[in-house]
Short mmCIF file of C-alpha atoms in Angstrom, two decimals:
data_model
loop_
_atom_site.label_atom_id
_atom_site.label_comp_id
_atom_site.label_asym_id
_atom_site.label_seq_id
_atom_site.Cartn_x
_atom_site.Cartn_y
_atom_site.Cartn_z
CA MET A 29 0.00 0.00 0.00
CA PRO A 30 1.25 3.50 -0.65
CA ASN A 31 2.38 5.58 2.27
CA LEU A 32 -0.40 8.09 2.98
CA THR A 33 1.41 10.02 5.70
CA ARG A 34 0.56 13.70 5.33
CA ILE A 35 3.55 15.79 4.25
CA THR A 36 4.49 18.96 6.17
CA GLY A 37 7.57 19.89 4.12
CA PHE A 38 9.85 18.81 1.31
CA ILE A 39 13.47 17.79 0.83
CA LEU A 40 15.30 19.39 -2.11
CA THR A 41 18.02 17.05 -3.33
CA GLY A 42 19.98 19.83 -5.04
CA LEU A 43 22.54 19.05 -7.72
CA SER A 44 24.60 16.46 -5.85
CA ASP A 45 24.29 13.97 -3.02
CA THR A 46 27.87 14.57 -1.85
CA GLN A 47 28.27 17.30 0.77
CA GLU A 48 31.60 18.52 -0.61
CA LEU A 49 30.13 18.88 -4.10
CA GLN A 50 27.08 20.60 -2.62
CA THR A 51 29.34 23.22 -1.06
CA VAL A 52 31.25 23.72 -4.32
CA CYS A 53 28.00 24.06 -6.27
CA GLY A 54 26.65 26.52 -3.71
CA VAL A 55 29.73 28.76 -3.88
CA PHE A 56 29.78 28.58 -7.68
CA PHE A 57 26.13 29.58 -7.92
CA LEU A 58 26.71 32.40 -5.43
CA VAL A 59 29.44 33.82 -7.67
CA VAL A 60 27.16 33.50 -10.71
CA TYR A 61 24.30 35.08 -8.77
CA LEU A 62 26.38 38.09 -7.70
CA THR A 63 27.61 38.52 -11.27
CA ILE A 64 24.04 38.49 -12.55
CA LEU A 65 22.97 41.00 -9.91
CA MET A 66 25.82 43.42 -10.65
CA SER A 67 25.39 43.28 -14.43
CA ASN A 68 21.61 43.74 -14.31
CA PHE A 69 21.78 46.47 -11.67
CA LEU A 70 24.32 48.24 -13.86
CA ILE A 71 21.91 48.13 -16.80
CA VAL A 72 19.04 49.45 -14.68
CA THR A 73 21.23 52.27 -13.32
CA LEU A 74 22.53 53.32 -16.74
CA ILE A 75 19.10 53.34 -18.38
CA THR A 76 17.59 55.26 -15.46
CA LEU A 77 20.28 57.95 -15.25
CA ASP A 78 21.33 58.44 -18.89
CA LEU A 79 19.00 60.72 -20.84
CA LYS A 80 20.12 59.29 -24.19
CA LEU A 81 18.75 55.86 -23.21
CA GLN A 82 15.20 57.09 -22.56
CA THR A 83 13.72 55.17 -25.51
CA PRO A 84 11.10 52.39 -25.61
CA MET A 85 13.67 49.68 -26.35
CA TYR A 86 15.79 50.56 -23.31
CA PHE A 87 12.68 51.03 -21.19
CA PHE A 88 11.78 47.39 -21.88
CA LEU A 89 15.40 46.36 -21.29
CA LYS A 90 15.34 47.99 -17.86
CA ASN A 91 12.20 46.10 -16.88
CA LEU A 92 13.66 42.90 -18.31
CA SER A 93 16.72 43.34 -16.09
CA LEU A 94 14.46 43.93 -13.08
CA PHE A 95 12.55 40.73 -13.81
CA ASP A 96 15.87 38.88 -14.16
CA ILE A 97 17.01 40.18 -10.77
CA PHE A 98 13.77 39.20 -9.05
CA PHE A 99 13.55 35.85 -10.83
CA VAL A 100 17.08 34.63 -10.05
CA SER A 101 16.82 35.91 -6.45
CA VAL A 102 14.13 33.34 -5.63
CA PRO A 103 15.95 29.96 -5.99
CA ILE A 104 19.68 30.78 -5.90
CA PRO A 105 20.13 32.36 -2.41
CA SER A 106 18.17 29.56 -0.72
CA PHE A 107 20.13 26.98 -2.71
CA PHE A 108 23.39 28.58 -1.55
CA VAL A 109 22.29 28.50 2.11
CA ASN A 110 21.11 24.90 1.80
CA SER A 111 24.42 23.89 0.19
CA LEU A 112 26.47 25.39 3.02
CA THR A 113 24.27 24.19 5.88
CA HIS A 114 23.47 20.84 4.21
CA ASN A 115 19.89 21.34 5.31
CA ASN A 116 17.69 20.84 2.25
CA PHE A 117 14.34 20.99 4.04
CA ILE A 118 11.77 23.52 2.83
CA SER A 119 8.35 24.04 4.37
CA ILE A 120 5.14 23.93 2.37
CA PRO A 121 4.64 27.74 2.64
CA GLY A 122 8.25 28.27 1.55
CA CYS A 123 7.74 25.98 -1.43
CA ALA A 124 4.49 27.78 -2.29
CA PHE A 125 6.21 31.17 -2.24
CA GLN A 126 9.00 29.83 -4.47
CA ILE A 127 6.49 28.65 -7.07
CA LEU A 128 4.45 31.87 -6.76
CA PHE A 129 7.38 34.21 -7.33
CA MET A 130 9.15 32.11 -9.97
CA THR A 131 6.04 31.61 -12.08
CA SER A 132 5.01 35.27 -11.68
CA PHE A 133 8.38 36.67 -12.76
CA SER A 134 8.72 34.04 -15.48
CA ALA A 135 5.33 34.92 -16.98
CA SER A 136 6.04 38.66 -16.70
CA GLU A 137 9.41 38.25 -18.41
CA THR A 138 7.81 36.28 -21.23
CA ILE A 139 5.33 39.09 -21.85
CA VAL A 140 8.07 41.74 -21.76
CA LEU A 141 10.09 39.73 -24.30
CA THR A 142 6.97 39.62 -26.47
CA ALA A 143 6.57 43.40 -26.14
CA MET A 144 10.21 43.80 -27.17
CA SER A 145 9.55 41.84 -30.36
CA TYR A 146 6.63 44.16 -31.11
CA ASP A 147 8.92 47.13 -30.48
CA ARG A 148 11.41 45.76 -33.02
CA TYR A 149 8.56 45.16 -35.48
CA VAL A 150 7.39 48.76 -35.25
CA ALA A 151 10.96 50.11 -35.45
CA ILE A 152 11.78 48.14 -38.62
CA CYS A 153 8.42 47.89 -40.38
CA CYS A 154 6.88 51.25 -39.40
CA PRO A 155 9.84 53.54 -38.65
CA LEU A 156 8.00 56.78 -39.56
CA HIS A 157 5.26 56.07 -37.00
CA TYR A 158 7.53 54.60 -34.33
CA GLU A 159 7.36 57.48 -31.85
CA VAL A 160 3.58 57.72 -32.17
CA ILE A 161 2.90 53.99 -31.80
CA MET A 162 5.49 53.32 -29.11
CA SER A 163 4.63 56.30 -26.95
CA ARG A 164 5.58 56.47 -23.29
CA ARG A 165 1.98 55.77 -22.30
CA THR A 166 1.84 52.66 -24.50
CA CYS A 167 5.14 51.30 -23.18
CA THR A 168 4.10 51.91 -19.57
CA LEU A 169 0.80 50.15 -20.23
CA MET A 170 2.59 47.14 -21.74
CA VAL A 171 4.90 46.81 -18.74
CA ALA A 172 2.00 47.25 -16.31
CA VAL A 173 0.08 44.48 -18.10
CA SER A 174 3.14 42.21 -17.89
CA TRP A 175 3.45 42.77 -14.12
CA ALA A 176 -0.29 42.29 -13.51
CA THR A 177 -0.57 39.22 -15.75
CA GLY A 178 2.48 37.63 -14.15
CA VAL A 179 1.14 38.09 -10.61
CA LEU A 180 -2.30 36.81 -11.62
CA PHE A 181 -0.91 33.77 -13.38
CA GLY A 182 1.47 33.01 -10.50
CA ALA A 183 -1.39 33.20 -7.99
CA ILE A 184 -3.62 30.90 -10.06
CA TYR A 185 -0.78 28.46 -10.71
CA THR A 186 0.24 28.31 -7.03
CA ALA A 187 -3.33 28.06 -5.75
CA GLY A 188 -4.03 25.22 -8.16
CA THR A 189 -0.89 23.35 -7.17
CA PHE A 190 -1.38 23.61 -3.41
CA SER A 191 -5.11 22.97 -3.47
CA MET A 192 -4.27 19.25 -3.41
CA PRO A 193 -2.88 17.23 -0.48
CA PHE A 194 0.58 15.64 -0.61
CA CYS A 195 1.53 12.26 0.76
CA GLY A 196 4.16 9.59 0.27
CA SER A 197 7.75 10.62 -0.45
CA ASN A 198 8.55 14.27 0.22
CA VAL A 199 11.73 14.33 -1.88
CA ILE A 200 11.88 16.85 -4.73
CA PRO A 201 14.74 15.99 -7.14
CA GLN A 202 15.58 19.62 -7.89
CA PHE A 203 17.27 22.55 -6.18
CA PHE A 204 13.96 24.44 -6.14
CA CYS A 205 10.29 23.49 -5.92
CA ASP A 206 8.85 22.50 -9.28
CA VAL A 207 5.30 21.51 -10.09
CA PRO A 208 6.02 18.19 -11.89
CA SER A 209 7.70 16.85 -8.73
CA LEU A 210 4.74 18.01 -6.62
CA LEU A 211 2.34 16.26 -9.00
CA ARG A 212 4.32 13.06 -8.52
CA ILE A 213 3.84 13.09 -4.73
CA SER A 214 0.24 14.24 -4.81
CA CYS A 215 -2.32 11.88 -3.31
CA SER A 216 -5.28 13.64 -4.92
CA GLU A 217 -7.35 11.60 -7.34
CA THR A 218 -8.53 14.65 -9.31
CA LEU A 219 -6.02 17.16 -10.63
CA VAL A 220 -8.46 19.28 -12.61
CA VAL A 221 -7.40 22.55 -11.00
CA VAL A 222 -3.71 21.81 -11.51
CA TYR A 223 -4.06 20.84 -15.14
CA THR A 224 -6.27 23.89 -15.71
CA SER A 225 -3.44 26.05 -14.37
CA LEU A 226 -0.98 24.22 -16.61
CA GLY A 227 -3.32 24.79 -19.54
CA ILE A 228 -3.47 28.51 -18.80
CA GLY A 229 0.31 28.63 -18.66
CA LEU A 230 0.58 26.73 -21.93
CA CYS A 231 -1.89 29.09 -23.61
CA LEU A 232 0.02 32.10 -22.31
CA GLY A 233 3.33 30.72 -23.58
CA MET A 234 1.92 29.73 -26.96
CA SER A 235 0.21 33.12 -27.36
CA CYS A 236 3.47 34.96 -26.68
CA PHE A 237 5.39 32.60 -28.94
CA THR A 238 2.86 33.12 -31.76
CA CYS A 239 3.03 36.91 -31.39
CA VAL A 240 6.82 36.81 -31.52
CA MET A 241 6.80 34.61 -34.61
CA ILE A 242 4.30 36.89 -36.38
CA SER A 243 6.43 39.94 -35.54
CA TYR A 244 9.57 38.29 -36.87
CA TYR A 245 7.80 37.11 -40.00
CA HIS A 246 6.97 40.72 -40.87
CA ILE A 247 10.45 41.85 -39.79
CA LEU A 248 12.08 39.26 -42.05
CA SER A 249 9.88 40.23 -44.98
CA THR A 250 10.79 43.90 -44.51
CA VAL A 251 14.51 43.30 -43.99
CA LEU A 252 14.80 41.21 -47.15
CA LYS A 253 13.50 44.21 -49.10
CA ILE A 254 16.36 46.42 -47.89
CA PRO A 255 18.63 46.93 -50.92
CA THR A 256 21.97 47.00 -49.09
CA THR A 257 23.62 44.14 -47.24
CA LYS A 258 24.83 46.54 -44.56
CA GLY A 259 21.28 47.65 -43.84
CA GLN A 260 20.08 44.07 -43.60
CA SER A 261 22.90 43.15 -41.23
CA LYS A 262 22.15 46.12 -39.00
CA ALA A 263 18.47 45.20 -38.80
CA PHE A 264 19.21 41.54 -38.08
CA ALA A 265 21.75 42.51 -35.42
CA THR A 266 18.99 44.00 -33.27
CA CYS A 267 16.70 40.97 -33.64
CA VAL A 268 18.78 37.78 -33.56
CA PRO A 269 19.94 38.12 -29.91
CA HIS A 270 16.38 38.73 -28.72
CA LEU A 271 15.05 35.76 -30.67
CA THR A 272 17.85 33.52 -29.35
CA VAL A 273 17.26 34.33 -25.68
CA PHE A 274 13.49 34.14 -26.09
CA THR A 275 13.77 30.67 -27.62
CA ILE A 276 16.13 29.42 -24.89
CA PHE A 277 13.89 30.80 -22.15
CA ILE A 278 10.67 29.35 -23.56
CA ALA A 279 12.22 25.94 -24.34
CA ALA A 280 13.76 25.58 -20.87
CA ALA A 281 10.56 26.75 -19.16
CA CYS A 282 8.45 24.25 -21.12
CA PHE A 283 10.83 21.43 -20.22
CA VAL A 284 10.81 22.32 -16.52
CA TYR A 285 7.09 22.94 -16.07
CA LEU A 286 5.43 20.81 -18.74
CA LYS A 287 7.47 17.61 -18.58
CA ALA A 288 5.80 14.45 -17.29
CA PRO A 289 6.43 13.60 -13.61
CA SER A 290 9.33 11.19 -13.21
CA ASP A 291 10.21 8.93 -10.27
CA VAL A 292 13.89 8.87 -11.22
CA PRO A 293 15.39 12.31 -11.93
CA SER A 294 17.83 12.53 -14.79
CA VAL A 295 20.86 14.73 -15.33
CA THR A 296 19.00 16.36 -18.21
CA ASP A 297 16.20 17.47 -15.88
CA LYS A 298 18.64 19.24 -13.57
CA LEU A 299 20.59 20.69 -16.48
CA PHE A 300 17.49 22.28 -17.96
CA SER A 301 16.53 23.59 -14.51
CA VAL A 302 19.93 25.29 -14.24
CA LEU A 303 19.62 26.69 -17.77
CA TYR A 304 16.11 27.97 -17.03
CA THR A 305 17.06 29.76 -13.81
CA VAL A 306 20.57 31.04 -14.57
CA LEU A 307 21.21 31.30 -18.31
CA PRO A 308 18.65 33.94 -19.43
CA PRO A 309 19.41 36.38 -16.56
CA ALA A 310 23.14 35.98 -17.28
CA LEU A 311 22.82 36.34 -21.06
CA ASN A 312 20.38 39.24 -21.19
CA PRO A 313 22.80 41.98 -20.00
CA LEU A 314 25.59 40.62 -22.19
CA ILE A 315 23.60 40.17 -25.40
CA TYR A 316 21.12 43.02 -25.18
CA SER A 317 23.02 45.74 -23.42
CA LEU A 318 26.71 45.44 -22.61
CA ARG A 319 27.58 44.74 -26.26
CA ASN A 320 25.38 47.62 -27.39
CA ARG A 321 27.24 50.75 -28.54
CA ASP A 322 24.77 53.14 -26.90
CA VAL A 323 25.06 51.35 -23.57
CA LYS A 324 28.86 51.31 -23.81
CA CYS A 325 28.84 55.07 -24.37
CA ALA A 326 26.46 55.50 -21.43
CA LEU A 327 28.75 53.39 -19.25
CA ARG A 328 31.75 55.49 -20.31
CA ARG A 329 29.90 58.69 -19.42
CA PHE A 330 28.81 57.21 -16.10
CA LEU A 331 32.37 56.26 -15.17
CA GLN A 332 33.66 59.67 -16.24
CA ASN A 333 31.07 61.36 -14.01
CA LEU A 334 32.06 59.14 -11.11
CA CYS A 335 35.73 59.95 -11.62
CA HIS A 336 34.95 63.66 -11.95
CA ARG A 337 32.89 63.64 -8.77
CA GLY A 338 35.59 61.67 -7.01
CA SER A 339 38.30 64.14 -8.04
CA LEU A 340 36.05 67.07 -7.11
CA HIS A 341 35.37 65.53 -3.71
CA LEU A 342 39.11 65.00 -3.18
CA THR A 343 39.84 68.61 -4.15
CA LEU A 344 37.23 69.89 -1.69
CA GLN A 345 38.72 67.74 1.06
CA ILE A 346 42.18 69.18 0.38
CA ILE A 347 40.81 72.74 0.42
CA CYS A 348 38.98 72.11 3.70
CA GLN A 349 42.07 70.60 5.28
CA TRP A 350 44.19 73.53 4.10
CA TYR A 351 41.63 76.02 5.43
CA SER A 352 41.50 74.26 8.82
CA ALA A 353 45.29 74.21 9.05
CA SER A 354 45.48 77.91 8.20
CA GLN A 355 42.95 78.75 10.91
CA VAL A 356 44.94 76.81 13.50
CA THR A 357 48.14 78.58 12.41
CA ARG A 358 46.50 81.99 12.81
CA LYS A 359 45.46 81.19 16.36
CA PHE A 360 49.01 80.36 17.33
CA LEU A 361 50.31 83.51 15.65
#
């Protein structure tokens, strides 16, 4: 007979069963996490402060970086702590919050990536009407819809998952809570709510994917009509990185959330989980921003301002010290 003991928490197996390897993996992921944070925070800072980057494309990039920061901050810090303490237990509320935040930020990021493809479509196919179509109000509305839709989807997805009781083995063969593993240990006979949530997620992903493909179909048709090879290359240069990261993100997310529950975890499962959580946030600043000429110029101006302020501050300190010393000298004289 199956073990029907009610579960009060879960055990995350992580990436290795060996404690030494767990520590190494935890430290490695901490370094990667800090790198992701610094690069994305740099992008957010540059786009916020530099007036030349106040365009719709960079507005979406800033929100994409914010979603990357929030998304990667859900599983990685807890995985690092678990790897150092060798305590892989997570409570049911903790697991629920992980799924809520990860699905919310994941859905929001997917919608922002879709909005970015529409931005590229308008810029290439309708350049004369770009400023009118992609107005500040429209861009703000798109981002607001992405935030609201992500939170709504995350709430529905989490509520559907934790509306069922869990029993049997409480081991989750991942370094974060994932729904396929929870479905495997569910003792509910009806999973209508869960599969409805999965269906909503699938529809959302397919809708975004379809919109991106339609945008790129029109972009490709327009680019091929450009008479010069240089013009075509310049247009493709702004689209290929976005399409690459979008494809990686969607493929990894589908594999993590839509794969069939498995009793024996494979190396491929964990590899795709790592790619899903770490690769897009690490690639986005590099592909979209730090290799962009405008962002490089903004970074150069930012560093020059910092150096100028630093030298100005040092000069003021020297003047103040000289003034204080002169006052003391006058008292003695």
